[in-house]
GROMACS .gro file of C-alpha atoms in nm:
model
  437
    1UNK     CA    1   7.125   9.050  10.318
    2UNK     CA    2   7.491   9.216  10.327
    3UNK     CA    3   7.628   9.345  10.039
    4UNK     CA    4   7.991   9.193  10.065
    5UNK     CA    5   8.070   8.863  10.261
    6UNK     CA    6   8.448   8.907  10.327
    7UNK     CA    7   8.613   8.512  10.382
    8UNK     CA    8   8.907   8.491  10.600
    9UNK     CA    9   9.054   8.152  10.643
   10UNK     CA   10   9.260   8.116  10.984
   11UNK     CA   11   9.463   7.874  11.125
   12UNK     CA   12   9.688   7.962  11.428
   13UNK     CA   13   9.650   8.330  11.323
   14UNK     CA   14   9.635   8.497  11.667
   15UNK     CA   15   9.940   8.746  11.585
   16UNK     CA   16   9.792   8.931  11.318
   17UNK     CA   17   9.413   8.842  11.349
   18UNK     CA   18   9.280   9.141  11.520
   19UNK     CA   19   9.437   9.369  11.230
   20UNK     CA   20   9.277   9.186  10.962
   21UNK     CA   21   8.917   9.251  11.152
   22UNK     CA   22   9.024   9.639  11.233
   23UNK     CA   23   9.058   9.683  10.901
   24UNK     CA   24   8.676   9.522  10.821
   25UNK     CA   25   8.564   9.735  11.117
   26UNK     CA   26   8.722  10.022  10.920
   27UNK     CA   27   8.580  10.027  10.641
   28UNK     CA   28   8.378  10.332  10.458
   29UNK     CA   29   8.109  10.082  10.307
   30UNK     CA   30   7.998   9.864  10.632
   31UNK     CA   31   7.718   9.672  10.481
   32UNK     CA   32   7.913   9.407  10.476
   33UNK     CA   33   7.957   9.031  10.694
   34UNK     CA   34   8.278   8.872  10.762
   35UNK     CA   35   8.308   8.477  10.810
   36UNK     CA   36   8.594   8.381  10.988
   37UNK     CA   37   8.643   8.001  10.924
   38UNK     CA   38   8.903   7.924  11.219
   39UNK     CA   39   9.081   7.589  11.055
   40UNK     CA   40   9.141   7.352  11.397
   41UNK     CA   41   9.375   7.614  11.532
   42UNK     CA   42   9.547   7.524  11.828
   43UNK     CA   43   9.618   7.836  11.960
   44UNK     CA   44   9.375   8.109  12.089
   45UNK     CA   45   9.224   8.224  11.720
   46UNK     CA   46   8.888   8.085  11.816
   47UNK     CA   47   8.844   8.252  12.114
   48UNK     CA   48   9.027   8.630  12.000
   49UNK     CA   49   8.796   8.587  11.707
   50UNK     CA   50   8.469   8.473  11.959
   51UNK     CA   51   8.521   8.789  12.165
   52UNK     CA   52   8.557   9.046  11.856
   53UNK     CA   53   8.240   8.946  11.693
   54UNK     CA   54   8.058   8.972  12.032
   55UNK     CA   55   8.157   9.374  12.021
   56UNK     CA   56   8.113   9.372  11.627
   57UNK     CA   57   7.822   9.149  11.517
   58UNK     CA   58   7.910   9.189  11.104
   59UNK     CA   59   8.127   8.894  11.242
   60UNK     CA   60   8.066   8.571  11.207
   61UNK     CA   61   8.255   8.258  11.357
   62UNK     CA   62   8.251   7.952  11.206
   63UNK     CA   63   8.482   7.631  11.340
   64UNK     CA   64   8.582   7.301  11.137
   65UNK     CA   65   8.833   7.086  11.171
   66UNK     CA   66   9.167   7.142  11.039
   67UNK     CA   67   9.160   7.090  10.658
   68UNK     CA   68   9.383   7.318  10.531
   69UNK     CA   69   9.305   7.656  10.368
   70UNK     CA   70   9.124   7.588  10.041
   71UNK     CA   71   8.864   7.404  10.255
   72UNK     CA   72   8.804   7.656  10.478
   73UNK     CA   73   8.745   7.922  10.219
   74UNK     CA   74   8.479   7.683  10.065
   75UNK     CA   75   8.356   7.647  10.405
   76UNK     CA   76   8.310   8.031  10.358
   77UNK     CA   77   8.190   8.100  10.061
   78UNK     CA   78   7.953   7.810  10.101
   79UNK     CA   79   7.810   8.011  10.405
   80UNK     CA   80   7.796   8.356  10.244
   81UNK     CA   81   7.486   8.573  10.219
   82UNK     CA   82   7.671   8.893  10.049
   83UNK     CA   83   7.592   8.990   9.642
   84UNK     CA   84   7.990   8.969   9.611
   85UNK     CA   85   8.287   8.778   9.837
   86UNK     CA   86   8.608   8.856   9.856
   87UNK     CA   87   8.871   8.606   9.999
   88UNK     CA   88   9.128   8.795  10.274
   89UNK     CA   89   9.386   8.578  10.407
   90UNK     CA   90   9.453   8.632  10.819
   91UNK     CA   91   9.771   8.836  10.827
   92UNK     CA   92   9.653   9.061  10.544
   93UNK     CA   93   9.437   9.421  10.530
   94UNK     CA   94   9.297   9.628  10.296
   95UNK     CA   95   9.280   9.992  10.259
   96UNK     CA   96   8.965  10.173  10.439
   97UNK     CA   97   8.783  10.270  10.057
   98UNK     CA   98   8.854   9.903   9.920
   99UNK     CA   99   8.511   9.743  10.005
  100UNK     CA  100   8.297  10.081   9.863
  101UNK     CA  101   8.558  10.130   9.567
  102UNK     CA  102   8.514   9.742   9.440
  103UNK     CA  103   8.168   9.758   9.487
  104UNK     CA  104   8.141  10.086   9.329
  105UNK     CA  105   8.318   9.925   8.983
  106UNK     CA  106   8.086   9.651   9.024
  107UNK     CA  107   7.792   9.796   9.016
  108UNK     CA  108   7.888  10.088   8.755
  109UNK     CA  109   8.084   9.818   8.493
  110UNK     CA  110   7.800   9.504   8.574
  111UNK     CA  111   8.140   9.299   8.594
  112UNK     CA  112   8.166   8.914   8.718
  113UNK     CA  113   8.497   9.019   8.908
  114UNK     CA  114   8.673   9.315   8.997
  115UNK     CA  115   9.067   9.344   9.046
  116UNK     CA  116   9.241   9.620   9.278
  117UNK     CA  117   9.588   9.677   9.386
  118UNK     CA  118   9.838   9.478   9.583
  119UNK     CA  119  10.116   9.656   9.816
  120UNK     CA  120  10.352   9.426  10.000
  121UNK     CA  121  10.445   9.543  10.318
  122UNK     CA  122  10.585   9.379  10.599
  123UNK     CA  123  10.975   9.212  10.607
  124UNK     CA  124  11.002   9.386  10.268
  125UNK     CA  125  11.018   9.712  10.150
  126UNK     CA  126  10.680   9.859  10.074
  127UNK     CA  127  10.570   9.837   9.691
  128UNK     CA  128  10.300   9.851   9.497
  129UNK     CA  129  10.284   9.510   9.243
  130UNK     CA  130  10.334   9.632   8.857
  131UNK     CA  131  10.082   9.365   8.730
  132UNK     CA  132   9.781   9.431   8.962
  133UNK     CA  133   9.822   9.803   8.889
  134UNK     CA  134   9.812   9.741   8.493
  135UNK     CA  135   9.482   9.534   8.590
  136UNK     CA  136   9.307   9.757   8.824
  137UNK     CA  137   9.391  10.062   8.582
  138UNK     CA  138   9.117   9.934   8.314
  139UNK     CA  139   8.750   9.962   8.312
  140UNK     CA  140   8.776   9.617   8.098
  141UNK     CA  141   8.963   9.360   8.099
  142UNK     CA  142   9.050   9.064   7.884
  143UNK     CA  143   9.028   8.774   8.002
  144UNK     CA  144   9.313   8.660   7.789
  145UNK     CA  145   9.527   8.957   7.972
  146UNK     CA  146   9.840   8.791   8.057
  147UNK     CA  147   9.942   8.991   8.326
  148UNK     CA  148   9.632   8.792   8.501
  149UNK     CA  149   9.861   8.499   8.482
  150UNK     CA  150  10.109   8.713   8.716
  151UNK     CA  151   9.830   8.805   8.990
  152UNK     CA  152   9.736   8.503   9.150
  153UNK     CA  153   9.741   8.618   9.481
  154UNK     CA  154   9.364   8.570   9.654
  155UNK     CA  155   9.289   8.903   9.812
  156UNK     CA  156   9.269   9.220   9.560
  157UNK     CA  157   8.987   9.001   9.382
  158UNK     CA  158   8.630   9.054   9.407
  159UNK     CA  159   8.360   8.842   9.290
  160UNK     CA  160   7.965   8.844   9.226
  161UNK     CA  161   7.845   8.586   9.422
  162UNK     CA  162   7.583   8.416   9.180
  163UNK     CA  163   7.829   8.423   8.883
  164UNK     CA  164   8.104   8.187   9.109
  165UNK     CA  165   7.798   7.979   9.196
  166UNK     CA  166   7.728   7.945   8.892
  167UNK     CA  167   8.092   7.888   8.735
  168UNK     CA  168   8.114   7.579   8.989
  169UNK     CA  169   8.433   7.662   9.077
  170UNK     CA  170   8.604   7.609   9.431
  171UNK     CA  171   8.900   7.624   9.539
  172UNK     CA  172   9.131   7.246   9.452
  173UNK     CA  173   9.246   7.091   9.785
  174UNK     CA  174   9.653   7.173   9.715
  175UNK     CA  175   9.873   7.376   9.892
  176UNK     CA  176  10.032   7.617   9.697
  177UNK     CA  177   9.866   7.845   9.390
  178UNK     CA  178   9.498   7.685   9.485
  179UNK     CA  179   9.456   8.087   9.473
  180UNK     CA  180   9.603   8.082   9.117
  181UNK     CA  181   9.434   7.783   8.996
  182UNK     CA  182   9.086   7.905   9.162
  183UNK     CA  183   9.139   8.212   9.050
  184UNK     CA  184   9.219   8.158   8.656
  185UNK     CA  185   8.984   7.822   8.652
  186UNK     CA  186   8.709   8.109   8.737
  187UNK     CA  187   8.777   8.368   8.487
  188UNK     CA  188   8.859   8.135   8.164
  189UNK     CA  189   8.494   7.923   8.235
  190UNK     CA  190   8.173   8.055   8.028
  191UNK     CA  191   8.037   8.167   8.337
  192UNK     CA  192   8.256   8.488   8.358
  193UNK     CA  193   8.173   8.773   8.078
  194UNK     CA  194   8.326   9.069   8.205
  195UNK     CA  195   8.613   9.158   8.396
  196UNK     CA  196   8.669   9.532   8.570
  197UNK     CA  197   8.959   9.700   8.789
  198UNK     CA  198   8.943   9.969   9.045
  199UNK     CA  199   9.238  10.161   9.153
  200UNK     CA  200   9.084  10.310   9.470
  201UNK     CA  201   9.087   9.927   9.616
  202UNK     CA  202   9.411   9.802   9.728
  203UNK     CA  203   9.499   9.451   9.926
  204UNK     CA  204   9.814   9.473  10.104
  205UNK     CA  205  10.030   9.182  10.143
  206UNK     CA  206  10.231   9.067  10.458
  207UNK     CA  207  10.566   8.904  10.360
  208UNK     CA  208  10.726   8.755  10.607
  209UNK     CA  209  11.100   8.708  10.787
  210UNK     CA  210  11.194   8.409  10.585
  211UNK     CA  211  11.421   8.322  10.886
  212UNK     CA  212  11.181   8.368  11.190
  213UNK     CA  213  10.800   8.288  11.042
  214UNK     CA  214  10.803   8.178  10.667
  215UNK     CA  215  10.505   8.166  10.462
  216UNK     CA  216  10.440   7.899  10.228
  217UNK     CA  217  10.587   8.079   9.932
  218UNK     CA  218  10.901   8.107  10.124
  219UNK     CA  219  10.929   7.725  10.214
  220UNK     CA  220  11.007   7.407   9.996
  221UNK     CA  221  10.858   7.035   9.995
  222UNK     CA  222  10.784   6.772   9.732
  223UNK     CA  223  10.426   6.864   9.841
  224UNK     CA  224  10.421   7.191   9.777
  225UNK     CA  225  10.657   7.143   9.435
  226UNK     CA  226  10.432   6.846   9.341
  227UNK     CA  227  10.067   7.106   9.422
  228UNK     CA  228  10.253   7.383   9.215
  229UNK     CA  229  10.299   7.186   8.889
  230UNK     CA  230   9.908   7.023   8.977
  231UNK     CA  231   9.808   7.433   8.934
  232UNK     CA  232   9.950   7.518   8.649
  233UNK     CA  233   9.819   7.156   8.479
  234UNK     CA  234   9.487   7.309   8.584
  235UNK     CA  235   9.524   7.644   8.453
  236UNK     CA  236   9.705   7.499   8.128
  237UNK     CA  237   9.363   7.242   8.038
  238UNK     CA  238   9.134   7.577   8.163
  239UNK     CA  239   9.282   7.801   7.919
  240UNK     CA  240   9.264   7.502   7.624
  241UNK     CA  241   8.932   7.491   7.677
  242UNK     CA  242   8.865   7.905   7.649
  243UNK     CA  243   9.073   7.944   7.370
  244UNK     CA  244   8.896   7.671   7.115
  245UNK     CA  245   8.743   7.948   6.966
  246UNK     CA  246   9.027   8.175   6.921
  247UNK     CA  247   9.274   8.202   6.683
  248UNK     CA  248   9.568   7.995   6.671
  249UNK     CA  249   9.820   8.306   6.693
  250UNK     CA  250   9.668   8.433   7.068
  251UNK     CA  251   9.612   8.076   7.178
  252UNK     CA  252   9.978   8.022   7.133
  253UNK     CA  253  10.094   8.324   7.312
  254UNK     CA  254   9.888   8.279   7.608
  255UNK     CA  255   9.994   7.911   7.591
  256UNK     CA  256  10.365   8.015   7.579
  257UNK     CA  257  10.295   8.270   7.871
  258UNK     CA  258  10.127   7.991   8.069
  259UNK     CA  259  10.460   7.783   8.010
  260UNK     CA  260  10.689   8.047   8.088
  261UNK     CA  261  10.496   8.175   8.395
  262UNK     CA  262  10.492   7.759   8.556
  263UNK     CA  263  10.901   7.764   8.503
  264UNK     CA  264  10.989   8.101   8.628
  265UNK     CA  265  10.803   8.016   8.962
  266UNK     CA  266  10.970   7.653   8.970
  267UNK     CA  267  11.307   7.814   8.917
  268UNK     CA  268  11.263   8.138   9.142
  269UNK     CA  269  11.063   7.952   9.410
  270UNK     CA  270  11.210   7.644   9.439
  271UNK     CA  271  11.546   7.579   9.244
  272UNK     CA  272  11.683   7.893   9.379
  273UNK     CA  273  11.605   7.740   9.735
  274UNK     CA  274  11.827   7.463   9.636
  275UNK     CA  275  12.063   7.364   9.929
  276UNK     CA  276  11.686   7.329  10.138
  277UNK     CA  277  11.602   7.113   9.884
  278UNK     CA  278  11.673   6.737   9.882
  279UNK     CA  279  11.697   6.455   9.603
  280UNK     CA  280  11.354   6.366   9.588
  281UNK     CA  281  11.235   6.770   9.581
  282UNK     CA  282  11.536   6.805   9.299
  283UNK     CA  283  11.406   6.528   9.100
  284UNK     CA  284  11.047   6.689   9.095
  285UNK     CA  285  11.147   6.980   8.992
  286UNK     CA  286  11.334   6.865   8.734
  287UNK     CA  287  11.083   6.725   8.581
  288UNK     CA  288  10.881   6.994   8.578
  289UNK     CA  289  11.117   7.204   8.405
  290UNK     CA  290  11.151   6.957   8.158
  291UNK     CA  291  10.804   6.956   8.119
  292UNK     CA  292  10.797   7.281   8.052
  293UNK     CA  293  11.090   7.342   7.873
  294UNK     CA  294  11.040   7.027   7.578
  295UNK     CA  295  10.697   7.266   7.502
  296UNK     CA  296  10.856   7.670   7.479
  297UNK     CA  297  10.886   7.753   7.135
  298UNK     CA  298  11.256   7.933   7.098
  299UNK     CA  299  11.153   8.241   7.202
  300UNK     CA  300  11.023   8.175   7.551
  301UNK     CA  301  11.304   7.961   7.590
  302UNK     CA  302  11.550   8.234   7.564
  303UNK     CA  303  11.330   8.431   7.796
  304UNK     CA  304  11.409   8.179   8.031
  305UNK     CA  305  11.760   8.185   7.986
  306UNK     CA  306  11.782   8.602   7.975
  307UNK     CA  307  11.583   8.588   8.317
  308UNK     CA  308  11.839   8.311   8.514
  309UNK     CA  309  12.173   8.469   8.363
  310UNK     CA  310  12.312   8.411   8.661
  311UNK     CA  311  12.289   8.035   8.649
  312UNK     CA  312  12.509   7.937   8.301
  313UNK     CA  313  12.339   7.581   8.406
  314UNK     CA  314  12.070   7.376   8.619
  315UNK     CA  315  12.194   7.130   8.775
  316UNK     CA  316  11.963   6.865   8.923
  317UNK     CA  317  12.218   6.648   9.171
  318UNK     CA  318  12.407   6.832   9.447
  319UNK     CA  319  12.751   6.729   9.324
  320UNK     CA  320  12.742   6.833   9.018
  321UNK     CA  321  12.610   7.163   9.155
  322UNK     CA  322  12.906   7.182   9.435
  323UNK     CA  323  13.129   7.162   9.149
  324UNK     CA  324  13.039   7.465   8.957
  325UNK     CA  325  12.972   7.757   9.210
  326UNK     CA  326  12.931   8.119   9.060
  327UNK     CA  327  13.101   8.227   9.353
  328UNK     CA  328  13.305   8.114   9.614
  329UNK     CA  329  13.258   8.215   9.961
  330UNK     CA  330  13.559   8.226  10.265
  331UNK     CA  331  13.414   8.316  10.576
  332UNK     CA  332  13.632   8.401  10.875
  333UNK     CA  333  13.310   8.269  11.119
  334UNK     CA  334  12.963   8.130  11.116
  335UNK     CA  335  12.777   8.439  11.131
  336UNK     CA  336  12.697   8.391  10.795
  337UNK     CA  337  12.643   8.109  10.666
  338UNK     CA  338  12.227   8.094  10.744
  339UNK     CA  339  12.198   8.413  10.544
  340UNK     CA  340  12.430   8.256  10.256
  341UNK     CA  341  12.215   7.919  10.237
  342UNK     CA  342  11.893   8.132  10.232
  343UNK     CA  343  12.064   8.307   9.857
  344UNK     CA  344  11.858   8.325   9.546
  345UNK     CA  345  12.166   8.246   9.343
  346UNK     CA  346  12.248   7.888   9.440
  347UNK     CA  347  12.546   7.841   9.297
  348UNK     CA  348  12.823   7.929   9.562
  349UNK     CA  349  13.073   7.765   9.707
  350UNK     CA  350  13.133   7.807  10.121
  351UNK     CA  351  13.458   7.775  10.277
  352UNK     CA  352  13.454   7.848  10.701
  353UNK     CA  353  13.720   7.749  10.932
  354UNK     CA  354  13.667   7.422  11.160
  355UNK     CA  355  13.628   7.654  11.479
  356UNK     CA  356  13.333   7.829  11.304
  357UNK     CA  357  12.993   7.734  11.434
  358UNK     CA  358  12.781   7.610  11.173
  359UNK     CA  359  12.421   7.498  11.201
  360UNK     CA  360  12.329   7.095  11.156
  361UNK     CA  361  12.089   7.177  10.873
  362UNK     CA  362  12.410   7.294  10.621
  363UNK     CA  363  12.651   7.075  10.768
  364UNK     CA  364  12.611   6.801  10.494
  365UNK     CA  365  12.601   7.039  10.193
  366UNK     CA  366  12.801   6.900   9.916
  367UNK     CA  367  12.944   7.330   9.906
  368UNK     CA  368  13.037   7.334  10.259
  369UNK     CA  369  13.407   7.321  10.308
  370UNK     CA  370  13.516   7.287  10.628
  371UNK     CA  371  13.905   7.348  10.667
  372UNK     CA  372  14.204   7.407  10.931
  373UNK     CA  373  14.188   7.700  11.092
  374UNK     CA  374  14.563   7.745  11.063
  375UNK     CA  375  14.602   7.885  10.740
  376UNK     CA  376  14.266   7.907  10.659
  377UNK     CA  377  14.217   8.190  10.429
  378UNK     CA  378  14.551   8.100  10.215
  379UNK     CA  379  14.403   7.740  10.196
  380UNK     CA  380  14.070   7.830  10.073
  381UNK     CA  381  14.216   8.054   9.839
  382UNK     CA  382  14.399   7.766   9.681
  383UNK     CA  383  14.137   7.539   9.681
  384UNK     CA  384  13.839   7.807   9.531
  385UNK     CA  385  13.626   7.698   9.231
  386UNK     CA  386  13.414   8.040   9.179
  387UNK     CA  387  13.479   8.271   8.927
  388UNK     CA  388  13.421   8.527   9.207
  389UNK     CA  389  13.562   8.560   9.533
  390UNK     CA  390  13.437   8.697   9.841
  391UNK     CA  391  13.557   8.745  10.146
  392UNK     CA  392  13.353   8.758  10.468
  393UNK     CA  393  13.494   8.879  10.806
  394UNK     CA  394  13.195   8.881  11.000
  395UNK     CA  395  12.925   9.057  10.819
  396UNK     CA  396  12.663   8.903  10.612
  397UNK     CA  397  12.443   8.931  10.349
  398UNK     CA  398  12.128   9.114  10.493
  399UNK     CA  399  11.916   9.050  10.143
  400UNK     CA  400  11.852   8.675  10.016
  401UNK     CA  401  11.862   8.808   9.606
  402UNK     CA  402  12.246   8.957   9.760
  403UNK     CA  403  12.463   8.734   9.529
  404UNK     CA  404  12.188   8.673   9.218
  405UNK     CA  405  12.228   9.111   9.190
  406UNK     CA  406  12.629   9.141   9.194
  407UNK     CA  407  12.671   8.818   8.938
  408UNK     CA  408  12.396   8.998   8.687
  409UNK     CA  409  12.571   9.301   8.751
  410UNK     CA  410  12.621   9.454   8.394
  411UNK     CA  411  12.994   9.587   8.441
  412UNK     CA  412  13.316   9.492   8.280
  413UNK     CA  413  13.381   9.102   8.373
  414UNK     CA  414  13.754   9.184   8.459
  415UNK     CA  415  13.646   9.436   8.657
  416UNK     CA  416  13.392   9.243   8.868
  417UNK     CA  417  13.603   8.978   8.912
  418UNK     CA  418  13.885   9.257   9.069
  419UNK     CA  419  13.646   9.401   9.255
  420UNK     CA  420  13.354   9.147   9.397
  421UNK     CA  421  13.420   9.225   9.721
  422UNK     CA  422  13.379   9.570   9.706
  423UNK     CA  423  13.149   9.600   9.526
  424UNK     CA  424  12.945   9.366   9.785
  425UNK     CA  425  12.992   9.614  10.086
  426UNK     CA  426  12.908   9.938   9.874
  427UNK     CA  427  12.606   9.766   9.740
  428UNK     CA  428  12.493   9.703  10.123
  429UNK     CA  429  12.584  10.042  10.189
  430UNK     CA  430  12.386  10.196   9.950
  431UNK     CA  431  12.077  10.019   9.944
  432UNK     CA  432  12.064   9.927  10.289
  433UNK     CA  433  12.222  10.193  10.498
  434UNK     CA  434  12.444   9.950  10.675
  435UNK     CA  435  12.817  10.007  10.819
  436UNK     CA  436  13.020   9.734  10.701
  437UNK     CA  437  13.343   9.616  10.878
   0.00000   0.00000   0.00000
């Protein structure tokens, strides 16, 4: 019997497959089997997967039909013969000592679950995450610890087997946070009564080119808003449940932080996305955020409004929205205006002359202004709405989070307003090394 069954789900994965079993075949501890559960992939997964575990038996293949991720890590762990599991998604690695160093805290601490670290690497800048390094710095952990609430992602968590038997938990059939809502579903039942971290394990994370091969936390759907909000209902009647013994002071706090963590995502992951939303998605969300709202007490409420600053106001119809931007926009081309509709900070306004070419998804924004190119800039500048201006001749914003930094910018509001568009090409200059026209 292994000591570690490693699950990785995989669906279409041929791009990054092979690195995800390198880094198994690397590994200091190799008493360990790894199921792959290929989900009805179409492309050639099965058979890249097939041909690696004929050179490296600790690999297992195991087929089903496509029924989306959640399924096939059941399938998995349904299938797994190790003492602990550990969930790795396709297009993610660990570090060499990860497997040894989470066993290793395991066995020392006689935990149910182990937590390590979590660097992102990829189409970002390479980082370790703050939370998952408080966690994986303590021998125990509470299982009231709020920054678990923040470390949802699946793969920097390791499990005994026979106590997530035992918990009956699995992994709800949604498609986005079924890691969070596994996850926190597991550690706030009975069956868990200890908690550990290890700082010599460490996950890391792809993250993706929004623009050439999203993930799902960089896309938006009523689905995925609708399976978001169905998580954090799960988590919210989980943690009711654990805290009936505790006192009513900590069960409101974690309560509070449950509430504040469900809005934060809705806003940052799916309101900010805004102009790829549509009425129906808009309507959703609103709701939740009502939801969640009508429950904060006062002070998580002005949490929320410290941490959006740069929106004064939601606003849940796309007219109402076009009507207030933050910013207004005049572009002397097209070049740009992808990159603009992929901003965290929704609330611009884009002016481009009618010779610009402009891709059919924006073309019907309500903040799209489409206008003569005789005269252009002069006209836009008469017709601007934003308390900011800037002015685009040909380069673009090379960072989606461009705009929501230089409207939180903590300077002098006269002075910004002078200034906006200077202050945009230094701040590309100096954190991103690029020559601006």
């Amino acid at each position: 019997m292994p000591t570690v069954t490693v699950v990785v789900p995989a669906y279409n994965a041929e791009k990054y497959i092979l690195q995800t079993l390198d880094c198994l075949a690397g590994q200091t501890m190799q008493d360990i089997e790894a199921i792959v559960v290929d989900d009805g992939s179409t492309d050639k997964t099965a058979q890249i997967v097939a041909d690696y575990a004929a050179a490296h038996p600790f690999v297992r293949l195991v087929r089903q039909e496509n029924g989306g991720v959640s399924s096939a890590r059941n399938h998995g762990m349904s299938e797994a013969a190790g003492k602990y599991i550990l969930f790795l998604d396709s297009d993610d690695v660990l570090t060499a000592d990860s497997l040894r160093s989470f066993t290793d805290a395991m066995e020392q601490t006689g935990a149910d679950v182990a937590i390590g670290r979590l660097q992102s690497f990829g189409a970002v800048e390479e980082k370790y995450n703050g939370y998952a390094d408080a966690l994986a710095k303590c021998k125990t952990i509470d299982k009231f610890n709020k920054n678990l609430l923040w470390n949802f992602l699946v793969g920097n968590k390791f499990y005994r087997l026979e106590t997530l038997h035992r918990s009956g938990v699995t992994f709800p059939h949604i498609g986005y946070s079924e890691e969070g809502a596994f996850f926190m579903e597991y550690i706030l039942s009975d069956a868990v009564q200890s908690i550990t971290g290890t700082m010599d394990a460490c996950m890391r994370y792809r993250r993706h080119d929004a623009a050439k091969e999203a993930s799902v936390s960089q896309q938006v759907s009523t689905k995925l808003i609708s399976d978001f909000l169905t998580a954090m209902e799960r988590i919210e009647a989980a943690a009711k449940r654990a805290l009936e013994r505790e006192n009513a002071q900590k069960r409101d706090a974690y309560l509070q932080e449950i509430l504040y963590k469900g809005d934060y995502v809705l806003i940052s992951q799916f309101y900010r996305l805004l102009w790829q939303t549509d009425a129906e998605m808009l309507s959703v969300i609103e709701k939740g955020h009502m939801h969640f709202l009508q429950q904060m007490n006062p002070k998580t409420a002005a949490r929320v409004r410290r941490l959006n600053i740069d929106l004064p106001h939601l606003y849940f119809d796309f007219d109402t929205a076009a009507n207030h931007p933050q910013v207004s926009v005049i572009a002397e081309n097209g070049a740009c205006v992808d990159s603009l509709y992929m901003q965290s900070m929704p609330l611009f306004e884009l002016f481009v002359p009618r010779s610009a070419e402009i891709p059919a998804r924006w073309r019907s924004c309500k903040n799209l202004h489409v206008l003569p190119d005789e005269g252009f800039v002069r006209t836009a500048k008469k017709q601007k709405k934003g308390r900011y201006t800037l002015h685009l001749c040909g380069n673009c914003p090379s960072d989606p989070r461009i705009l929501r930094f230089m409207v939180r910018l903590q300077l002098p509001e006269a002075l910004k307003k002078c200034c906006f568009g200077l202050l945009y090409r230094l701040i590309l200059t100096v954190l991103h090394g690029e020559k601006q026209s």
